[in-house]
Coordinates of C-alpha atoms in Angstrom, one line a residue:
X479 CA 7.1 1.5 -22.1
X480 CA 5.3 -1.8 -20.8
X481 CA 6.6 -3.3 -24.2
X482 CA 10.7 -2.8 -23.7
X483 CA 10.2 -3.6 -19.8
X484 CA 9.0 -7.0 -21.0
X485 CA 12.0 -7.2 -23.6
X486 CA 14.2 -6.6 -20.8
X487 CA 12.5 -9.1 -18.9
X488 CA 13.0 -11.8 -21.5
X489 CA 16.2 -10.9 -22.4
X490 CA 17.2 -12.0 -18.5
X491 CA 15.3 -15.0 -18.8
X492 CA 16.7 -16.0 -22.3
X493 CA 18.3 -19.6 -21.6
X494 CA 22.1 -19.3 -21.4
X495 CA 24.1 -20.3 -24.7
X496 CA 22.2 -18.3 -26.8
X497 CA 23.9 -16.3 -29.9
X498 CA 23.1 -12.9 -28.8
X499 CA 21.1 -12.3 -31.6
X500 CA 18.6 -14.8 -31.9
X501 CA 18.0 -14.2 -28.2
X502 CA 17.1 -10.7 -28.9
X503 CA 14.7 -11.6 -31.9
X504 CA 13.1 -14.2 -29.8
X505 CA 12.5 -11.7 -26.7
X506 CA 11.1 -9.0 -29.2
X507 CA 8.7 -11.4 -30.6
X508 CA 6.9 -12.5 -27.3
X509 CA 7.2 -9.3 -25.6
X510 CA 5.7 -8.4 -28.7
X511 CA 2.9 -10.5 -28.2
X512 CA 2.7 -10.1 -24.7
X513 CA 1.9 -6.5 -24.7
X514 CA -0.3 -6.4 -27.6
X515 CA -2.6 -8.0 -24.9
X516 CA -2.1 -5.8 -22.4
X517 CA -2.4 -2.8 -24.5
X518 CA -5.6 -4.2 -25.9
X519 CA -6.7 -4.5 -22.3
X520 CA -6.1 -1.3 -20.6
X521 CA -7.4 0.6 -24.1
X522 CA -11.1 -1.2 -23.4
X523 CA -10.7 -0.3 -19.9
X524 CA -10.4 3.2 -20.8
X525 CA -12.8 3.4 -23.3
X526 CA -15.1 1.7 -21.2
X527 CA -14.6 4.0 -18.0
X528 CA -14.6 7.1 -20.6
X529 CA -17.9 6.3 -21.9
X530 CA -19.7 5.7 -18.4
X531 CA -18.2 8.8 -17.2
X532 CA -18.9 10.7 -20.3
X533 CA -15.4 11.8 -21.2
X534 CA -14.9 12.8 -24.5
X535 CA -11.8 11.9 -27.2
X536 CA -12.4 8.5 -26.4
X537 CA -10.7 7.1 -29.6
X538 CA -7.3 8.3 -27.3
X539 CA -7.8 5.1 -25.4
X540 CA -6.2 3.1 -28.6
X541 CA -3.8 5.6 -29.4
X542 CA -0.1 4.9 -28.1
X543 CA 1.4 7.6 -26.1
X544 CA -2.3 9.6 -26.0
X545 CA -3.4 7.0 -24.0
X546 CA -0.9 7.2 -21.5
X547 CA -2.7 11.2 -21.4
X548 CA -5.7 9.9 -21.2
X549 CA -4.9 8.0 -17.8
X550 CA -4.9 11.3 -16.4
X551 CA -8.2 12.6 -18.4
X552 CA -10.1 10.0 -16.9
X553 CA -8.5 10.8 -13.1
X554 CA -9.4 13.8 -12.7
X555 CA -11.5 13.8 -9.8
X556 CA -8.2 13.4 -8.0
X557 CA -5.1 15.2 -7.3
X558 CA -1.7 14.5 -6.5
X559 CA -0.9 17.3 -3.3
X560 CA -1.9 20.2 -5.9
X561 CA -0.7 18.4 -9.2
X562 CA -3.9 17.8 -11.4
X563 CA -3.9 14.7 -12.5
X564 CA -3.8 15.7 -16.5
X565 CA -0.5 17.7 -16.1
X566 CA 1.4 14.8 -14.5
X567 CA -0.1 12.2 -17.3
X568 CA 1.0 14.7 -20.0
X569 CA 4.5 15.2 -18.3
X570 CA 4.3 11.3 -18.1
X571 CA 3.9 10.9 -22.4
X572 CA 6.3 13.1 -23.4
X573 CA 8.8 11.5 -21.3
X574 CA 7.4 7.7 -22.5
X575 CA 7.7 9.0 -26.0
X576 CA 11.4 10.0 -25.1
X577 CA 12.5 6.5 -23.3
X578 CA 11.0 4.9 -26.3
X579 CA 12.7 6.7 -29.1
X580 CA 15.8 6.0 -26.9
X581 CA 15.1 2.2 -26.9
X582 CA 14.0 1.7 -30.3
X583 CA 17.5 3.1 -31.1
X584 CA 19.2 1.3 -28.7
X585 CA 18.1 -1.9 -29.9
X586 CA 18.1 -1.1 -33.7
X587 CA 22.0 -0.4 -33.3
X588 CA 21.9 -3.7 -31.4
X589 CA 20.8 -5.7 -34.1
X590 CA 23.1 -4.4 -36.6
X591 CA 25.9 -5.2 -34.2
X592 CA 25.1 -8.5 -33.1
X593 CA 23.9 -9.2 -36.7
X594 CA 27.8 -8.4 -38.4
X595 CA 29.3 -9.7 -35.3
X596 CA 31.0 -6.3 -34.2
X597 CA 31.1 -6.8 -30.6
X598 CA 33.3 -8.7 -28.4
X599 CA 31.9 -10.6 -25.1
X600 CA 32.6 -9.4 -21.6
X601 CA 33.6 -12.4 -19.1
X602 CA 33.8 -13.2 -15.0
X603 CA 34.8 -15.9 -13.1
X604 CA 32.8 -17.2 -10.5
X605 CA 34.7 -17.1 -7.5
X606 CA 32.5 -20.0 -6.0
X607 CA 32.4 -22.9 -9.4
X608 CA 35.6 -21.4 -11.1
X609 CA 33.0 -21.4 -14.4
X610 CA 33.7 -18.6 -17.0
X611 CA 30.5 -16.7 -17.1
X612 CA 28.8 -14.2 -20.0
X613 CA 28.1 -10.9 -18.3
X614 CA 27.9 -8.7 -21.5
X615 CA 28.8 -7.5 -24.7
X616 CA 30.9 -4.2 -26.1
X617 CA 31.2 -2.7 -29.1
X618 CA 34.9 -4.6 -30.9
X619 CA 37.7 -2.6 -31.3
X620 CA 37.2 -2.5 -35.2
X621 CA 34.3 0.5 -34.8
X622 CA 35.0 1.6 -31.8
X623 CA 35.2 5.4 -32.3
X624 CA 32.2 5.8 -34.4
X625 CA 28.4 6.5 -33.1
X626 CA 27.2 3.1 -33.5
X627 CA 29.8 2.0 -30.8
X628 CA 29.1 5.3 -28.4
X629 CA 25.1 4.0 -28.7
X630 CA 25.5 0.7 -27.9
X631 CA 27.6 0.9 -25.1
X632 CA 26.5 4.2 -23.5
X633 CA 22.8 4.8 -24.7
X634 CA 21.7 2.2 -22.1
X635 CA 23.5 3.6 -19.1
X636 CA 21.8 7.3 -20.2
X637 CA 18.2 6.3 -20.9
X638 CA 18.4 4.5 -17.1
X639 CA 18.1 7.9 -15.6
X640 CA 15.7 9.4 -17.8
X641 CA 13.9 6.1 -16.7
X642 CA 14.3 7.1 -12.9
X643 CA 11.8 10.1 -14.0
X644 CA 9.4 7.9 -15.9
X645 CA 8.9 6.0 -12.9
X646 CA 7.9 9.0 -10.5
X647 CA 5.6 10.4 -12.9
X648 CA 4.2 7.1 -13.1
X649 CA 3.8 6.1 -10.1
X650 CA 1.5 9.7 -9.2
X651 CA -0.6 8.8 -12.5
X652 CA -1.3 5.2 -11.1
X653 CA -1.8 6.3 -8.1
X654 CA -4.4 9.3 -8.9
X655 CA -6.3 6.6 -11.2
X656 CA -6.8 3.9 -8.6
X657 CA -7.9 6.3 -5.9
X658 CA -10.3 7.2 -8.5
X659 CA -11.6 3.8 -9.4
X660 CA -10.7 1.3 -6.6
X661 CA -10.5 3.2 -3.7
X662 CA -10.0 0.3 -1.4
X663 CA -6.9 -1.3 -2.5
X664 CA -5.2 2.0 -4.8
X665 CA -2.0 1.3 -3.0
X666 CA -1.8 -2.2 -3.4
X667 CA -2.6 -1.8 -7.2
X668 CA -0.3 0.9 -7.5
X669 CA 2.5 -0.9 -6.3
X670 CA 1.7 -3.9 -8.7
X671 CA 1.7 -1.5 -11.2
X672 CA 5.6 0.2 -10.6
X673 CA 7.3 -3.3 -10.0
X674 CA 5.4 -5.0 -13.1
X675 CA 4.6 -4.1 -16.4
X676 CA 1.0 -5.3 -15.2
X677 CA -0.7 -1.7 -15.7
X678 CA -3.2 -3.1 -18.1
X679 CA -4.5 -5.6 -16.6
X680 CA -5.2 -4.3 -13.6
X681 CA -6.9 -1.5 -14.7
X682 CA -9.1 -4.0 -17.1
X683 CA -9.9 -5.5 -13.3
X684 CA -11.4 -1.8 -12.0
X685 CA -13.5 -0.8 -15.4
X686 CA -16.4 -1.4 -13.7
X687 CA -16.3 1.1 -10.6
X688 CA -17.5 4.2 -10.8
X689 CA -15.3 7.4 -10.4
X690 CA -14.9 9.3 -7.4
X691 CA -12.8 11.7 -5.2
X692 CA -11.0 10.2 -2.6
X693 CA -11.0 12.4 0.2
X694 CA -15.1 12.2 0.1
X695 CA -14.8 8.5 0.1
X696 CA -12.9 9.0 3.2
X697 CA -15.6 11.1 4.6
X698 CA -17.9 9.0 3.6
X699 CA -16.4 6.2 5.5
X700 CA -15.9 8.0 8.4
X701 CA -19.2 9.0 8.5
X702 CA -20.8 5.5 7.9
X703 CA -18.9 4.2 10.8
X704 CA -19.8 6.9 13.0
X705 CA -23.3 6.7 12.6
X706 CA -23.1 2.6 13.3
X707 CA -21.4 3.1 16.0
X708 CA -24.3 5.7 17.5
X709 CA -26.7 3.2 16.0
X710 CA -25.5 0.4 18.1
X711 CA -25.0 2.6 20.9
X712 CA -28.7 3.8 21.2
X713 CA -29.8 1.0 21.0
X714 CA -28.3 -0.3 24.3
X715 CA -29.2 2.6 26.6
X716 CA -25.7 4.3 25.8
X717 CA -23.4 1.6 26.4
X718 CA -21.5 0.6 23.4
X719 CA -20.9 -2.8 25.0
X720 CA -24.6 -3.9 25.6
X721 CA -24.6 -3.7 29.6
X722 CA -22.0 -6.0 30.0
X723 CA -18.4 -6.1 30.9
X724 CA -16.2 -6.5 27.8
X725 CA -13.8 -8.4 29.9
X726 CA -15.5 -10.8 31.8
X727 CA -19.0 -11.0 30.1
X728 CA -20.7 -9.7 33.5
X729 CA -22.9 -6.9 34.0
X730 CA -21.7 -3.6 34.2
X731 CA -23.8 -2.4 37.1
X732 CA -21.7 -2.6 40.4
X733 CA -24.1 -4.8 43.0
X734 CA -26.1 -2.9 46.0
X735 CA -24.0 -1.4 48.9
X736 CA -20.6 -0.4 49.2
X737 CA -18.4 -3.0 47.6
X738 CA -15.6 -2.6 49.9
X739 CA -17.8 -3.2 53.0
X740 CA -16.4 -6.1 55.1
X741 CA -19.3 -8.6 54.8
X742 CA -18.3 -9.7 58.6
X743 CA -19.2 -6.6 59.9
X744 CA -22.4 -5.8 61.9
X745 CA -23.4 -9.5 61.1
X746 CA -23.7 -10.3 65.4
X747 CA -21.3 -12.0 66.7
X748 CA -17.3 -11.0 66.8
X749 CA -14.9 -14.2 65.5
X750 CA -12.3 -13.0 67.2
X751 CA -14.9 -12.0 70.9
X752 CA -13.4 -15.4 72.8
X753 CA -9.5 -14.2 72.3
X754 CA -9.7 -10.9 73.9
X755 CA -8.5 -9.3 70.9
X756 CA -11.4 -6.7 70.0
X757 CA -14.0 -5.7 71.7
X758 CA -17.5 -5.6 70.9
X759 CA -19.5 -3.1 69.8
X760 CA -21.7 -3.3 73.3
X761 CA -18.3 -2.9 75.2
X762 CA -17.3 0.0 73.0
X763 CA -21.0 1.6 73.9
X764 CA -20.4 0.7 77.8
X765 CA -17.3 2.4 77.9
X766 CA -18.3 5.8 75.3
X767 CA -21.3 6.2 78.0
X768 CA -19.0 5.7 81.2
X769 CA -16.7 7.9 80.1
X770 CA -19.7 10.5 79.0
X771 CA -21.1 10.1 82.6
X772 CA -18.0 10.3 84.6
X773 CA -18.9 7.5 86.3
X774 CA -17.1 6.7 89.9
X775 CA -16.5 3.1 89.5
X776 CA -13.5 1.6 91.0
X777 CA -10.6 0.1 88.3
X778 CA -10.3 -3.4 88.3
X779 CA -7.6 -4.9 90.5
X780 CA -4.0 -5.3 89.5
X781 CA -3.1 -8.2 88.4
X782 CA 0.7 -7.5 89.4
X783 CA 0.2 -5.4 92.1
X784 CA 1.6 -8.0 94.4
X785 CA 5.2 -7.4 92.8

């Protein structure tokens, strides 16, 4: 499929004036080329992982289609939910051969109808230049009616939605292999593989890694974390932070004494003693013990008594 994905890609690209034609010769030839390098990559990635693994059938890795299946034969220390990773990559063939046998029709009608000049070119406007623009061509009037007009104006629209499914399916196979082989970055890979046709190279990137199941690689990360973390934490007396504050860099320990203790207190003399305003603690013992003792004395004179 990687092969028509670049086709369509150079047929947008294609400079503008172009007979239709020639621009779909010239787009066939270097998406031609194009993906006979990517093919050639992500078959000596699979052959490579398939002989370090010890998978056998290996001469699938070269085989178009089969290879696609063997994506899937290479994954399978990895599942989808509960979708083993061969079933999906098998669904994911058949449907790849479809889309291609679609395409390869698709574009042979093309050819012959570009090629004898039987179609007829749909025009807009731009609303913003007033330029007449190309947007696409239709079958002429002259075979309209006949199967080679009913495939090249409505096998395109059809093979979109069976393209819709290809996707999916490809999308769990990519996925299932890059948890297998790159563990660390699977969903940044898979994406780059679902928005371009770049499956090949990427997977020439990973062909080094060794397989393995994803959910004991998150385990094993959990685990390795956990046990630094005790490590570190032993090592100063329980206190993941070392003794010290994380915020201000001090020592955890609170000082001596009761930290909301007014310092001023019980240090001698009272501030405030010359102003009347508190007693000291002498006076406060005077009067405890004259109360305690009943004692007789006489109050002090009124100060206002003569009023």
């Amino acid at each position: 499929m990687e092969f028509f994905e670049l086709l369509s890609w150079m047929n947008m690209f294609m400079p503008y004036g172009f007979e239709p034609f020639t621009a779909l010769w010239v787009s066939a030839v270097i998406a031609g080329a194009l993906f006979a390098v990517l093919f050639a990559l992500q078959a000596i990635a699979l052959w490579t992982i398939s002989g370090r693994e010890g998978y056998r059938h290996r001469w699938m890795s070269f085989v178009p289609f089969l290879n696609t299946y063997y994506i899937g034969e290479v994954s399978d220390k990895n599942r989808f939910y509960n979708l083993p990773a061969r079933a999906v990559s098998a669904a994911l063939a058949v449907v790849e051969l479809l889309l291609a046998a679609g395409f390869i029709l698709y574009y042979v009608v093309a050819g012959m109808v570009y090629a004898g000049g039987l179609y007829d070119t749909v025009t807009q406007t731009s609303a913003l230049t007033g330029q007449v623009l190309i947007v696409g061509y239709q079958a002429s009037s002259g075979i309209r009616g006949t199967w080679l007009a009913w495939i090249f104006d409505n096998l395109l629209t059809i093979l979109s939605y069976v393209q819709l499914l290809y996707i999916l399916l490809n999308v769990l196979v990519v996925i299932t292999f890059f948890q297998t082989y790159a563990c660390r970055r699977y969903v940044l890979m898979s994406l780059g593989c679902v928005l371009f046709p770049v499956k090949g190279i990427l997977m020439f990137a990973v062909r080094g890694n060794r397989g393995m199941n994803y959910r004991d690689y998150v385990r094993g990360e959990q685990r390795r974390r956990y046990e630094a973390y005790q490590q570190y934490s032993n090592q100063n007396g329980g206190n993941p932070y070392g003794g010290y504050n994380p915020y201000n860099g001090r020592p955890s320990a609170p000082p001596p004494g009761d930290p909301y203790e007014d310092p001023r207190e019980g240090s001698g003399e009272d501030p405030f003693g010359g102003m009347g305003s508190s007693p000291s603690s002498s006076d406060r013992s005077a009067r405890s013990g004259d109360k305690d003792r009943g004692s007789s004395q006489q109050p002090p004179e009124d100060p206002f008594g003569d009023l």
